[in-house]
mmCIF file with all atom_site columns, C-alpha atoms in Angstrom:
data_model
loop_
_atom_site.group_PDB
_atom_site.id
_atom_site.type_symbol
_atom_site.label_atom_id
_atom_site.label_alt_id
_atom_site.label_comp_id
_atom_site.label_asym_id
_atom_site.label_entity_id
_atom_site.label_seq_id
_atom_site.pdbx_PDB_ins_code
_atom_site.Cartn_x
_atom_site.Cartn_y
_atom_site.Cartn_z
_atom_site.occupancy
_atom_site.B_iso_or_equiv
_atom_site.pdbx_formal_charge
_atom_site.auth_seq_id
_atom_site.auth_comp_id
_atom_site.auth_asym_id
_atom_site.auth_atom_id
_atom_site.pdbx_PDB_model_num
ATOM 1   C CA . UNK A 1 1   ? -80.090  -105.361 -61.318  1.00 94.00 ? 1225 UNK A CA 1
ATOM 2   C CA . UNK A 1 2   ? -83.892  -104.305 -61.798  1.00 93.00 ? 1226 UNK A CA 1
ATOM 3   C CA . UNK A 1 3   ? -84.478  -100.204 -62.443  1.00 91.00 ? 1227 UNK A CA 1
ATOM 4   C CA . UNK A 1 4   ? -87.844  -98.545  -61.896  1.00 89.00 ? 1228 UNK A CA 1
ATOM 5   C CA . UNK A 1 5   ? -88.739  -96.557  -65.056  1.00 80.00 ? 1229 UNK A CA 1
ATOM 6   C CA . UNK A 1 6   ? -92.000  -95.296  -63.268  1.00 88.00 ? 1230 UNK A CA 1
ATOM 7   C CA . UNK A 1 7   ? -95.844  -96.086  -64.353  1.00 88.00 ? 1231 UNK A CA 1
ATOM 8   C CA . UNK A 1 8   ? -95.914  -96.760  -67.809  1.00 81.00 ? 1232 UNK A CA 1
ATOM 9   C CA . UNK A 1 9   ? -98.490  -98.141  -70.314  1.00 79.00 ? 1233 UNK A CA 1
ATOM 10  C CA . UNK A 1 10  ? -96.079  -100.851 -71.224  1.00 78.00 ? 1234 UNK A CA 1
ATOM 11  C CA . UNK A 1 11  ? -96.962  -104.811 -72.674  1.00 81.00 ? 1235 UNK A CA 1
ATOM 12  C CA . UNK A 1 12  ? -96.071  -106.746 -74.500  1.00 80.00 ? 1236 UNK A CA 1
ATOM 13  C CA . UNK A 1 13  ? -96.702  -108.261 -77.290  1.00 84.00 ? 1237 UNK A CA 1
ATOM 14  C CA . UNK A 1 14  ? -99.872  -105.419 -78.463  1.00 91.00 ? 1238 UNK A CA 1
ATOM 15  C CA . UNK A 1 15  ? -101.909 -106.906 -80.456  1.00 93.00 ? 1239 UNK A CA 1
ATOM 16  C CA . UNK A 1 16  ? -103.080 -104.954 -83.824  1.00 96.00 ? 1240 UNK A CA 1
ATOM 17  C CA . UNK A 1 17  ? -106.768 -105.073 -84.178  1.00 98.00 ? 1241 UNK A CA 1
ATOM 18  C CA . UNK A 1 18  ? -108.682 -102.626 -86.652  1.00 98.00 ? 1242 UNK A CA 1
ATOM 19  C CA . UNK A 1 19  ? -111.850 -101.100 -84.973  1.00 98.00 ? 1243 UNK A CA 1
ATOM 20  C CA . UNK A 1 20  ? -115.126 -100.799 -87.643  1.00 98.00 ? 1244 UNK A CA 1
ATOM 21  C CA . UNK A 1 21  ? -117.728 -98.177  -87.266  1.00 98.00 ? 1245 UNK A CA 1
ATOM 22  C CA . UNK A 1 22  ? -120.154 -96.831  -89.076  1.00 96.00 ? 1246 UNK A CA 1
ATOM 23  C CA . UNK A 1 23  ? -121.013 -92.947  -88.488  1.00 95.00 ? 1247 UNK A CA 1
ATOM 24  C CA . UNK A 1 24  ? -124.771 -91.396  -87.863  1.00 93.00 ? 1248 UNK A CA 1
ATOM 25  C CA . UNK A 1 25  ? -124.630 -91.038  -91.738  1.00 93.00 ? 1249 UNK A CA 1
ATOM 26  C CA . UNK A 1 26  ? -123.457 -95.046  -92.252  1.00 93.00 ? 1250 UNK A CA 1
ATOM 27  C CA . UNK A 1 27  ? -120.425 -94.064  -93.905  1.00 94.00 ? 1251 UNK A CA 1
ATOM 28  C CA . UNK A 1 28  ? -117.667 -96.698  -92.877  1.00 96.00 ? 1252 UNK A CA 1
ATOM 29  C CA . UNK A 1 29  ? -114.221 -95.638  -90.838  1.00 96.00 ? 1253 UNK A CA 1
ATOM 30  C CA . UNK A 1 30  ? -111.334 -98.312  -89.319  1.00 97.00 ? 1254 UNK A CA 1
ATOM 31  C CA . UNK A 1 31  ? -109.162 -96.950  -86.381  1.00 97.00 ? 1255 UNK A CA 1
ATOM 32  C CA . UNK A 1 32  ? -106.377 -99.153  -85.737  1.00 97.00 ? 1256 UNK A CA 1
ATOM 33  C CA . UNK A 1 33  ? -105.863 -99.928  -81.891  1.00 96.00 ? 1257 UNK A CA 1
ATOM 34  C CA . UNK A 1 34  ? -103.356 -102.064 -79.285  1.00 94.00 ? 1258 UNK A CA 1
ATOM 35  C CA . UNK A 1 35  ? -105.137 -101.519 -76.592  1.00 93.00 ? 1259 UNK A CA 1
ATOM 36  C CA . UNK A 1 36  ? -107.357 -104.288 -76.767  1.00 95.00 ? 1260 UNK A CA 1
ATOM 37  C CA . UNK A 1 37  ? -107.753 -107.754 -75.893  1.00 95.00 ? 1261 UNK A CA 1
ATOM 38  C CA . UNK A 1 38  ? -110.533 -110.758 -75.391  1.00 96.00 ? 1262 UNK A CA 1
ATOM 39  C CA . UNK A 1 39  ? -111.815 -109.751 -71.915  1.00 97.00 ? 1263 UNK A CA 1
ATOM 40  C CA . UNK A 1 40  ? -114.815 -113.007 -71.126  1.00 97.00 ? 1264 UNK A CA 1
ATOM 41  C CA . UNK A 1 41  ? -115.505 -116.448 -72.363  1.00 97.00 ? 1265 UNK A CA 1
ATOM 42  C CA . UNK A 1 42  ? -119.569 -116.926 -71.352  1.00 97.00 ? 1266 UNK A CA 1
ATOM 43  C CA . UNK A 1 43  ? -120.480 -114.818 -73.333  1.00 98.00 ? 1267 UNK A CA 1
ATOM 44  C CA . UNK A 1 44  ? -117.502 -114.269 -75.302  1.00 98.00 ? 1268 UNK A CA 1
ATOM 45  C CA . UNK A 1 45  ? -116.586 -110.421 -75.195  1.00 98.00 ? 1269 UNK A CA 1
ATOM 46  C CA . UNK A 1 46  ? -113.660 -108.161 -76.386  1.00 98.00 ? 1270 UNK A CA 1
ATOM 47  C CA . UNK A 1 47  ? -112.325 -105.098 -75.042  1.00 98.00 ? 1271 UNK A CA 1
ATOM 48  C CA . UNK A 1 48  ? -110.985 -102.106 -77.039  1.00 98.00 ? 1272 UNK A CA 1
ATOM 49  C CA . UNK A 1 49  ? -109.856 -98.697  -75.206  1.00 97.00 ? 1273 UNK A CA 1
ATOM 50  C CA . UNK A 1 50  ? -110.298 -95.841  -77.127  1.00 97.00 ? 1274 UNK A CA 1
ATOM 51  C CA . UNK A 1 51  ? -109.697 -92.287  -76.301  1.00 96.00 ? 1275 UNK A CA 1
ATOM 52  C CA . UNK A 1 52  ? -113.103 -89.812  -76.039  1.00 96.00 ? 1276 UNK A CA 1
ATOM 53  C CA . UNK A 1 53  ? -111.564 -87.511  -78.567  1.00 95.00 ? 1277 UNK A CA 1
ATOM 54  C CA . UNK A 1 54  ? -111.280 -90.087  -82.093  1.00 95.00 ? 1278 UNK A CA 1
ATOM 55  C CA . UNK A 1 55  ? -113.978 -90.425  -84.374  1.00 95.00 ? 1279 UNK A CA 1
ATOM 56  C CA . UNK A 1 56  ? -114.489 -94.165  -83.079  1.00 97.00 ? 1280 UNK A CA 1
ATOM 57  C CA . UNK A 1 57  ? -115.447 -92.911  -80.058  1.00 97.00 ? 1281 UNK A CA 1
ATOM 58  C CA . UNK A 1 58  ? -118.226 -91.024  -81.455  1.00 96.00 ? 1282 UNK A CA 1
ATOM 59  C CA . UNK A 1 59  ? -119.231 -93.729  -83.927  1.00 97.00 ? 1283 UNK A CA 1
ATOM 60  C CA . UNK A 1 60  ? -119.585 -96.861  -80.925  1.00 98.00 ? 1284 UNK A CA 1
ATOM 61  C CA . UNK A 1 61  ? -121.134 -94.568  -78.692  1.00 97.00 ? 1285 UNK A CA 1
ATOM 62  C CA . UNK A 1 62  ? -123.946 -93.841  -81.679  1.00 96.00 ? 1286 UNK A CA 1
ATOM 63  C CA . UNK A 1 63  ? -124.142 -97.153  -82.902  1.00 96.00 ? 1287 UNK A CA 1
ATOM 64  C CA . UNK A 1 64  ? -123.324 -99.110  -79.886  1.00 97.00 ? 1288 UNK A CA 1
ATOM 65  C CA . UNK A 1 65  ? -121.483 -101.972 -81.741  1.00 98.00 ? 1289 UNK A CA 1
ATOM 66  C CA . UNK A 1 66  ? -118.109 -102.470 -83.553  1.00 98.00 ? 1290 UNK A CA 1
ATOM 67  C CA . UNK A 1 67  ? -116.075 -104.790 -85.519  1.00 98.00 ? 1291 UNK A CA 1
ATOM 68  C CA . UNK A 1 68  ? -112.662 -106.019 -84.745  1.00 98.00 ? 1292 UNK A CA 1
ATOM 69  C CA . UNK A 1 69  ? -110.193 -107.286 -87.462  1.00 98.00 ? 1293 UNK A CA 1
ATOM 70  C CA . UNK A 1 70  ? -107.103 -108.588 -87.199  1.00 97.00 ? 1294 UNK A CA 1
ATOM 71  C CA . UNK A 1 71  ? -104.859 -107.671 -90.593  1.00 96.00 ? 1295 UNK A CA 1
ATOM 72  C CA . UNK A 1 72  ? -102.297 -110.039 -92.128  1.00 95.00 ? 1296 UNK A CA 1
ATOM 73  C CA . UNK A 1 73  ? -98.607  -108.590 -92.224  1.00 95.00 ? 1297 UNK A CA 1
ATOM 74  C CA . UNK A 1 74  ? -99.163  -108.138 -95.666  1.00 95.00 ? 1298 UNK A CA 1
ATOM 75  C CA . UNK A 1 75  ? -101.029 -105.079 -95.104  1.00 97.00 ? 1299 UNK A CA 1
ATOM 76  C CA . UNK A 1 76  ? -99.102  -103.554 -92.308  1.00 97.00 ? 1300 UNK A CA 1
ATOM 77  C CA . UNK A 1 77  ? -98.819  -100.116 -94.110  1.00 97.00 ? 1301 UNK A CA 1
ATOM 78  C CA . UNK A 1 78  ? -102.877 -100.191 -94.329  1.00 97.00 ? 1302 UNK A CA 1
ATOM 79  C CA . UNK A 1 79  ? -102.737 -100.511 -90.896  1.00 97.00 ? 1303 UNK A CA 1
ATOM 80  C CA . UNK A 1 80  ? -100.501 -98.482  -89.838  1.00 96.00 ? 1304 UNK A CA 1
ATOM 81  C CA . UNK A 1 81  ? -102.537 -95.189  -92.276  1.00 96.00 ? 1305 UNK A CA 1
ATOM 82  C CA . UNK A 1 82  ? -105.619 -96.213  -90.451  1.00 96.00 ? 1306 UNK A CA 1
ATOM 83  C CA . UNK A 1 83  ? -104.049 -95.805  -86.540  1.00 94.00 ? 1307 UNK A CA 1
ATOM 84  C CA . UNK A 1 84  ? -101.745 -92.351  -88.189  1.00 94.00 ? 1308 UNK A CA 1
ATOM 85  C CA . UNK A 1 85  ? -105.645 -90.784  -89.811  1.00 93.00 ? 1309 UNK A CA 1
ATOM 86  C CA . UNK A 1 86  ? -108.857 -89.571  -88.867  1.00 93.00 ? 1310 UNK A CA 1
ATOM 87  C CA . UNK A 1 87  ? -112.275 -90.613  -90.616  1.00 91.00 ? 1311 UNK A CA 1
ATOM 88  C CA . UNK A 1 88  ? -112.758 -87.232  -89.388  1.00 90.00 ? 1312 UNK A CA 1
ATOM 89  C CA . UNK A 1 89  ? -111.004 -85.802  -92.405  1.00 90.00 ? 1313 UNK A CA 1
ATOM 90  C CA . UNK A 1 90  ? -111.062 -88.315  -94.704  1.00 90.00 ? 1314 UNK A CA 1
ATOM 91  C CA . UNK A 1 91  ? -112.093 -91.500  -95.827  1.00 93.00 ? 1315 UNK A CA 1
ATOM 92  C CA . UNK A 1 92  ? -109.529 -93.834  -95.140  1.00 95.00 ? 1316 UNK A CA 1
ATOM 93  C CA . UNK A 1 93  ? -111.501 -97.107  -96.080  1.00 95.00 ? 1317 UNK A CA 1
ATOM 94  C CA . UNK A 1 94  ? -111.968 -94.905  -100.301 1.00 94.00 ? 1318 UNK A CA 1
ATOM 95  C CA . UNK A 1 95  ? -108.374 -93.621  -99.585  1.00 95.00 ? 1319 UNK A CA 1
ATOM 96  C CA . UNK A 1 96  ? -106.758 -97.163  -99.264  1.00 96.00 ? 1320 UNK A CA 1
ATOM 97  C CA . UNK A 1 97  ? -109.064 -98.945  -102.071 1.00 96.00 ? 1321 UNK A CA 1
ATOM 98  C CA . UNK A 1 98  ? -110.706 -100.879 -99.448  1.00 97.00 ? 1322 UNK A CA 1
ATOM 99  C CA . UNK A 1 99  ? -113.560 -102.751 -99.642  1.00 96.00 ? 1323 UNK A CA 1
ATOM 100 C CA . UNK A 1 100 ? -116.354 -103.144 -97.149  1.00 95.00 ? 1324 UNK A CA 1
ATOM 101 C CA . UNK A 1 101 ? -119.581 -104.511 -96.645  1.00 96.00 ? 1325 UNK A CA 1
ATOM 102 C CA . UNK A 1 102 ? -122.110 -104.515 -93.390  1.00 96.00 ? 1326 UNK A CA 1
ATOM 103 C CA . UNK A 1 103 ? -122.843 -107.502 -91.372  1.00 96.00 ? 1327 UNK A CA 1
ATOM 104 C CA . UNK A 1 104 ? -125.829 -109.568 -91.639  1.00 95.00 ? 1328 UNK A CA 1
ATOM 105 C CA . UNK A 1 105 ? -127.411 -108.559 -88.439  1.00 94.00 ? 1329 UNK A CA 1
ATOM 106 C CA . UNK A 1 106 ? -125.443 -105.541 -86.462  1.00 94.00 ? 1330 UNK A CA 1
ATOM 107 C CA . UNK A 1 107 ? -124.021 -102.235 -88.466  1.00 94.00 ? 1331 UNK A CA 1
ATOM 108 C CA . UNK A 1 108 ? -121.028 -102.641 -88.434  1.00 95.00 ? 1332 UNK A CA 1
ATOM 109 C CA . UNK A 1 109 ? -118.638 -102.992 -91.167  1.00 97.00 ? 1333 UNK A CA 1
ATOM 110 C CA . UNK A 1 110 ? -116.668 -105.681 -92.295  1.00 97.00 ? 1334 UNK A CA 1
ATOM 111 C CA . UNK A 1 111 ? -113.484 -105.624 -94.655  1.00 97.00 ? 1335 UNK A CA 1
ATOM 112 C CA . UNK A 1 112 ? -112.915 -107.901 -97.006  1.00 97.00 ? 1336 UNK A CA 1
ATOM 113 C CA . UNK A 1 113 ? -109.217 -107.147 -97.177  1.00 97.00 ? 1337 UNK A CA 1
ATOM 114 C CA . UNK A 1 114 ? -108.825 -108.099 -93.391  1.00 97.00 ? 1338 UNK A CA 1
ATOM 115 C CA . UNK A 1 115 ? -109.241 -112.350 -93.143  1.00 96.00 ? 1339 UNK A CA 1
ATOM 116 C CA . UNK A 1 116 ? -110.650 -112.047 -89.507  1.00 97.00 ? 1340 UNK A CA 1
ATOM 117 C CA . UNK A 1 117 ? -113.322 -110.019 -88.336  1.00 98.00 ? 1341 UNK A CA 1
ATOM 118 C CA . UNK A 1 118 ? -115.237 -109.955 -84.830  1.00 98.00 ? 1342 UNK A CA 1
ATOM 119 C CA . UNK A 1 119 ? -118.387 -108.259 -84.899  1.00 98.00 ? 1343 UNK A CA 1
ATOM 120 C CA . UNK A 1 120 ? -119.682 -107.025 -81.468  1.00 98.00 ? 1344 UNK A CA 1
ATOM 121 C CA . UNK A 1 121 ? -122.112 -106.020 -79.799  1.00 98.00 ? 1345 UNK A CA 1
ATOM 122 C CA . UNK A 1 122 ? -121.510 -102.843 -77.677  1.00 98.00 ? 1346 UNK A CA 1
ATOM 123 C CA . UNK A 1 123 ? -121.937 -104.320 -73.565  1.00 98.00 ? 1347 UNK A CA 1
ATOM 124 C CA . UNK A 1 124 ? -120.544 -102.094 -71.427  1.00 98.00 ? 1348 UNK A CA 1
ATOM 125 C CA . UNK A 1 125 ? -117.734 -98.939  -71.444  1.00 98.00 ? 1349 UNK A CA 1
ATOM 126 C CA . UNK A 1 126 ? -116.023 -98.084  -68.908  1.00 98.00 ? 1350 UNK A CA 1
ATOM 127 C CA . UNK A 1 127 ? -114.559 -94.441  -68.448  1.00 97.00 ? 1351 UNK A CA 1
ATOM 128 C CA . UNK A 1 128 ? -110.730 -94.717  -67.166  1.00 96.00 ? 1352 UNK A CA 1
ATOM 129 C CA . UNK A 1 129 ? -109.924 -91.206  -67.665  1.00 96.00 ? 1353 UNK A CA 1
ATOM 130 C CA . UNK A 1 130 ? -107.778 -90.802  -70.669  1.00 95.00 ? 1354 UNK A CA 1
ATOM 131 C CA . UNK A 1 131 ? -109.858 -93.673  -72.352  1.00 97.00 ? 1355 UNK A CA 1
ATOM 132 C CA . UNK A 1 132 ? -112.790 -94.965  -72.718  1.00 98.00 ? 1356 UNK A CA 1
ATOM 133 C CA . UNK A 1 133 ? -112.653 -98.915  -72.175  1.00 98.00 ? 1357 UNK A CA 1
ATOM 134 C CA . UNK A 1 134 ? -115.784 -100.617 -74.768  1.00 98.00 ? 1358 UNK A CA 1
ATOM 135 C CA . UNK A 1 135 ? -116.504 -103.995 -73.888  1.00 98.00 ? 1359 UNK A CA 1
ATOM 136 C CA . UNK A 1 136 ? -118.431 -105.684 -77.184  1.00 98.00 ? 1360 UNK A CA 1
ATOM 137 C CA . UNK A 1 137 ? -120.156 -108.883 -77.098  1.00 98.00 ? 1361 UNK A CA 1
ATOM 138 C CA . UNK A 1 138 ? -118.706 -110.664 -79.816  1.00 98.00 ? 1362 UNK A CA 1
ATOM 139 C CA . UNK A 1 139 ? -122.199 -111.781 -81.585  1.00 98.00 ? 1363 UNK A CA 1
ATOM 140 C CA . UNK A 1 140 ? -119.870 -113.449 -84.551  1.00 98.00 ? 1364 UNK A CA 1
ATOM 141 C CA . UNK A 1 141 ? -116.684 -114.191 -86.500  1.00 97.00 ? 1365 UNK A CA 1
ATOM 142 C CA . UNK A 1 142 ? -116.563 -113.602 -89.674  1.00 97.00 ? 1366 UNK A CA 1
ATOM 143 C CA . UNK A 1 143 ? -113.655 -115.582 -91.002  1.00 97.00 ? 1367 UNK A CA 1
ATOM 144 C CA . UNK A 1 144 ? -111.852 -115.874 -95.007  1.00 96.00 ? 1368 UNK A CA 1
ATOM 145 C CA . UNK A 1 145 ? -111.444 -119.449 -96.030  1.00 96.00 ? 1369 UNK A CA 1
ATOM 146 C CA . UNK A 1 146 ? -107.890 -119.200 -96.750  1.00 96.00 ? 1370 UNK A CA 1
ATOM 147 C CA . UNK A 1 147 ? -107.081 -118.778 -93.504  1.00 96.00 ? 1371 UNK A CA 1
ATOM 148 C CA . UNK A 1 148 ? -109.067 -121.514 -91.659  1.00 96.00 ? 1372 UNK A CA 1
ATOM 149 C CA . UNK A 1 149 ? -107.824 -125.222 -91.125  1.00 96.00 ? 1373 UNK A CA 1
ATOM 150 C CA . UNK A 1 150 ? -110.622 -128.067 -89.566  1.00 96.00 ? 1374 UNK A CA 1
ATOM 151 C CA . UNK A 1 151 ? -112.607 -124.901 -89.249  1.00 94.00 ? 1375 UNK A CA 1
ATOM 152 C CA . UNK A 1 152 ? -110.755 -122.442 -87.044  1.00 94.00 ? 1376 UNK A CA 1
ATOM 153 C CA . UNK A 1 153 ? -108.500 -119.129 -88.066  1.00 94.00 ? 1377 UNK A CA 1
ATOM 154 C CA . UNK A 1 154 ? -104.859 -120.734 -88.141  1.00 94.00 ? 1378 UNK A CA 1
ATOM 155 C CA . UNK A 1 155 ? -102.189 -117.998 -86.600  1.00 91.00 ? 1379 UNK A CA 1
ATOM 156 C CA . UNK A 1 156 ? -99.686  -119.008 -89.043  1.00 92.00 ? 1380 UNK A CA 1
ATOM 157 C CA . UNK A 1 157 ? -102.195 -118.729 -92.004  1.00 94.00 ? 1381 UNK A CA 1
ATOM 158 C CA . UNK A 1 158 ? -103.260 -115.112 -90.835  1.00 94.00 ? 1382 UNK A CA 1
ATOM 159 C CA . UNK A 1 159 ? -99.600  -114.382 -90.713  1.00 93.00 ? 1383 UNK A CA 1
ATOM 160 C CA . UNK A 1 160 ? -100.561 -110.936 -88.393  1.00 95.00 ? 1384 UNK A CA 1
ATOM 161 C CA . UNK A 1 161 ? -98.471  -109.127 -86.091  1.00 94.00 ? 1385 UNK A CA 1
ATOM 162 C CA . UNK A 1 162 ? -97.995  -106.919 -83.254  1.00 94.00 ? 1386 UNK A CA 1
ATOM 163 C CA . UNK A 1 163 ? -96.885  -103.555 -82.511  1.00 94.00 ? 1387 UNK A CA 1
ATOM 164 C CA . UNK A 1 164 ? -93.987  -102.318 -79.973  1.00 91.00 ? 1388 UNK A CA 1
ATOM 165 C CA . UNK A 1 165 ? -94.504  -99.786  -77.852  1.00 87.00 ? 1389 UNK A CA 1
ATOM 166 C CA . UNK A 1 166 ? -91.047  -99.197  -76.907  1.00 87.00 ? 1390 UNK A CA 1
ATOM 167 C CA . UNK A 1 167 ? -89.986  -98.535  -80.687  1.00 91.00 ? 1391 UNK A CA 1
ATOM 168 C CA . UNK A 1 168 ? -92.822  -97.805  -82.337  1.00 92.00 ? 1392 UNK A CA 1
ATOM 169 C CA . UNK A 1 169 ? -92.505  -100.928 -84.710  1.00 93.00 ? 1393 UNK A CA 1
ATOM 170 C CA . UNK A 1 170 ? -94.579  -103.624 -86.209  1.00 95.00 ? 1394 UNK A CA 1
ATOM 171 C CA . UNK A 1 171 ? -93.565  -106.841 -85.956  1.00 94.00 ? 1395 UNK A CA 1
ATOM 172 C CA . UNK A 1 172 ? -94.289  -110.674 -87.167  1.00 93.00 ? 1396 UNK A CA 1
ATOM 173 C CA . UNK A 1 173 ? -95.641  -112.831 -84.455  1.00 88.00 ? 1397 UNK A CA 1
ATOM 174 C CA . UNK A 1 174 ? -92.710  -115.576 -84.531  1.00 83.00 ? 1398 UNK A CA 1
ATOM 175 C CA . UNK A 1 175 ? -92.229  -119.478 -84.133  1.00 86.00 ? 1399 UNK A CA 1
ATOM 176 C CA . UNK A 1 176 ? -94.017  -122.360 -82.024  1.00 85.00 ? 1400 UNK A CA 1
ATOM 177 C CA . UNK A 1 177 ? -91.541  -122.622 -78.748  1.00 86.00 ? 1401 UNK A CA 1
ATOM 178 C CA . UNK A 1 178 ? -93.738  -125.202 -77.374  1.00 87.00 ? 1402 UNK A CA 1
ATOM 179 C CA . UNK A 1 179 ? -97.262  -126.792 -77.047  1.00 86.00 ? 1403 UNK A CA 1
ATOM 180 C CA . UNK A 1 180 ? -99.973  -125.463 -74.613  1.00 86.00 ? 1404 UNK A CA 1
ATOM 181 C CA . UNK A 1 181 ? -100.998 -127.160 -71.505  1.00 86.00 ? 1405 UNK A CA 1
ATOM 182 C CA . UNK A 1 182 ? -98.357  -129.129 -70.514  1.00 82.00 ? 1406 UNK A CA 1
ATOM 183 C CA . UNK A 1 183 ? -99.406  -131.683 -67.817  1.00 77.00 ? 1407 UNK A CA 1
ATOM 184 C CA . UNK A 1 184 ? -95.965  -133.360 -67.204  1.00 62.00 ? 1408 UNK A CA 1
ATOM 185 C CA . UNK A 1 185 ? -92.572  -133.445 -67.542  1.00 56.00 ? 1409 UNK A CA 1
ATOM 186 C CA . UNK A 1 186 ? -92.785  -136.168 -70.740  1.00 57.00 ? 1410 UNK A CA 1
ATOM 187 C CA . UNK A 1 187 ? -95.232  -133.219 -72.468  1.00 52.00 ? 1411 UNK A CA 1
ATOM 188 C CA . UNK A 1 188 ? -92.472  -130.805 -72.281  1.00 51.00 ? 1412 UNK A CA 1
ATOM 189 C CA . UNK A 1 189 ? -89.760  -133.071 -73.730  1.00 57.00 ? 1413 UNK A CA 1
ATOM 190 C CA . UNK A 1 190 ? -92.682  -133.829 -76.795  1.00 54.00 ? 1414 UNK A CA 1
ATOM 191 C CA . UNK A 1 191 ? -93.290  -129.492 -77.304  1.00 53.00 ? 1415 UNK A CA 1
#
């Protein structure tokens, strides 16, 4: 038997990405978010949702660009301070002992802690009432060695997770089931 439980912003898995800005002053924050997700290939974008009232908001809308990284489980509780704080009152890149530098070519910040980091390019945002949808070209990746095999970020390398709605808890992303793309029925037997 299905139940109803009424409109909910429910998915699953959300991913844990950490949102880089740099205020009007260049002092760096990270907000961590969930709602967010790759959103185009040509060119390749992401999109973040962020509510009008947080500091990020602020900070893209002045800036107009962003970075995305995507932490390893290892530093979970890192996360976890920097989607519970505000850079309004604090710091939280000095508070954690985090280090940062700024990209190359667009102002955003990049942290050396976190092996995976998008830097975009602010596109297009989208008011959806509660939230603010930011759509950032992704201009580059910025990506540790340690975590890259024949030259891409390996998932199991990264080691990241996700975070569940439903009981506010963090957890690993798990085991290969099977191989993408199946054609046949032979490919399935090979997964």
């Amino acid at each position: 038997m299905k139940r109803s439980i009424g409109p909910v912003t429910l998915g699953f898995p959300l991913p844990v990405y950490m949102v880089g800005t740099y205020n009007i002053e260049n002092i760096p924050n990270v907000m961590a978010a969930s709602w967010a997700g790759i959103c185009n290939s040509i060119p390749p974008c992401i999109a973040v949702s962020v509510r009008k009232e947080r500091y990020t908001y602020k900070n893209i809308i002045e800036k107009e660009c962003f970075s995305m990284a995507i932490p390893s489980s290892d530093l979970v509780k890192e996360a976890d301070y920097l989607g519970i704080y505000s850079g309004k009152d604090s710091n939280k890149i000095y508070d954690l002992g985090l280090t940062h530098q700024r990209h190359d070519t667009l102002n955003c910040p990049i942290i050396q802690e976190f092996a995976v980091t998008l830097i975009c390019k602010l596109s297009n945002s989208i008011d959806l009432g509660s939230h603010t949808q930011f759509i950032g070209e992704i201009i580059d990746v910025v990506v540790d060695d340690s975590v890259l095999v024949n030259g891409k970020p390996n998932l199991d390398l990264l080691n990241t997770f996700c975070y569940d709605y439903t009981t506010k808890t963090y957890k690993k992303i798990g085991d290969k089931i099977s191989r993408a793309y199946l054609k046949h029925t032979q490919d399935r037997k090979d997964g």
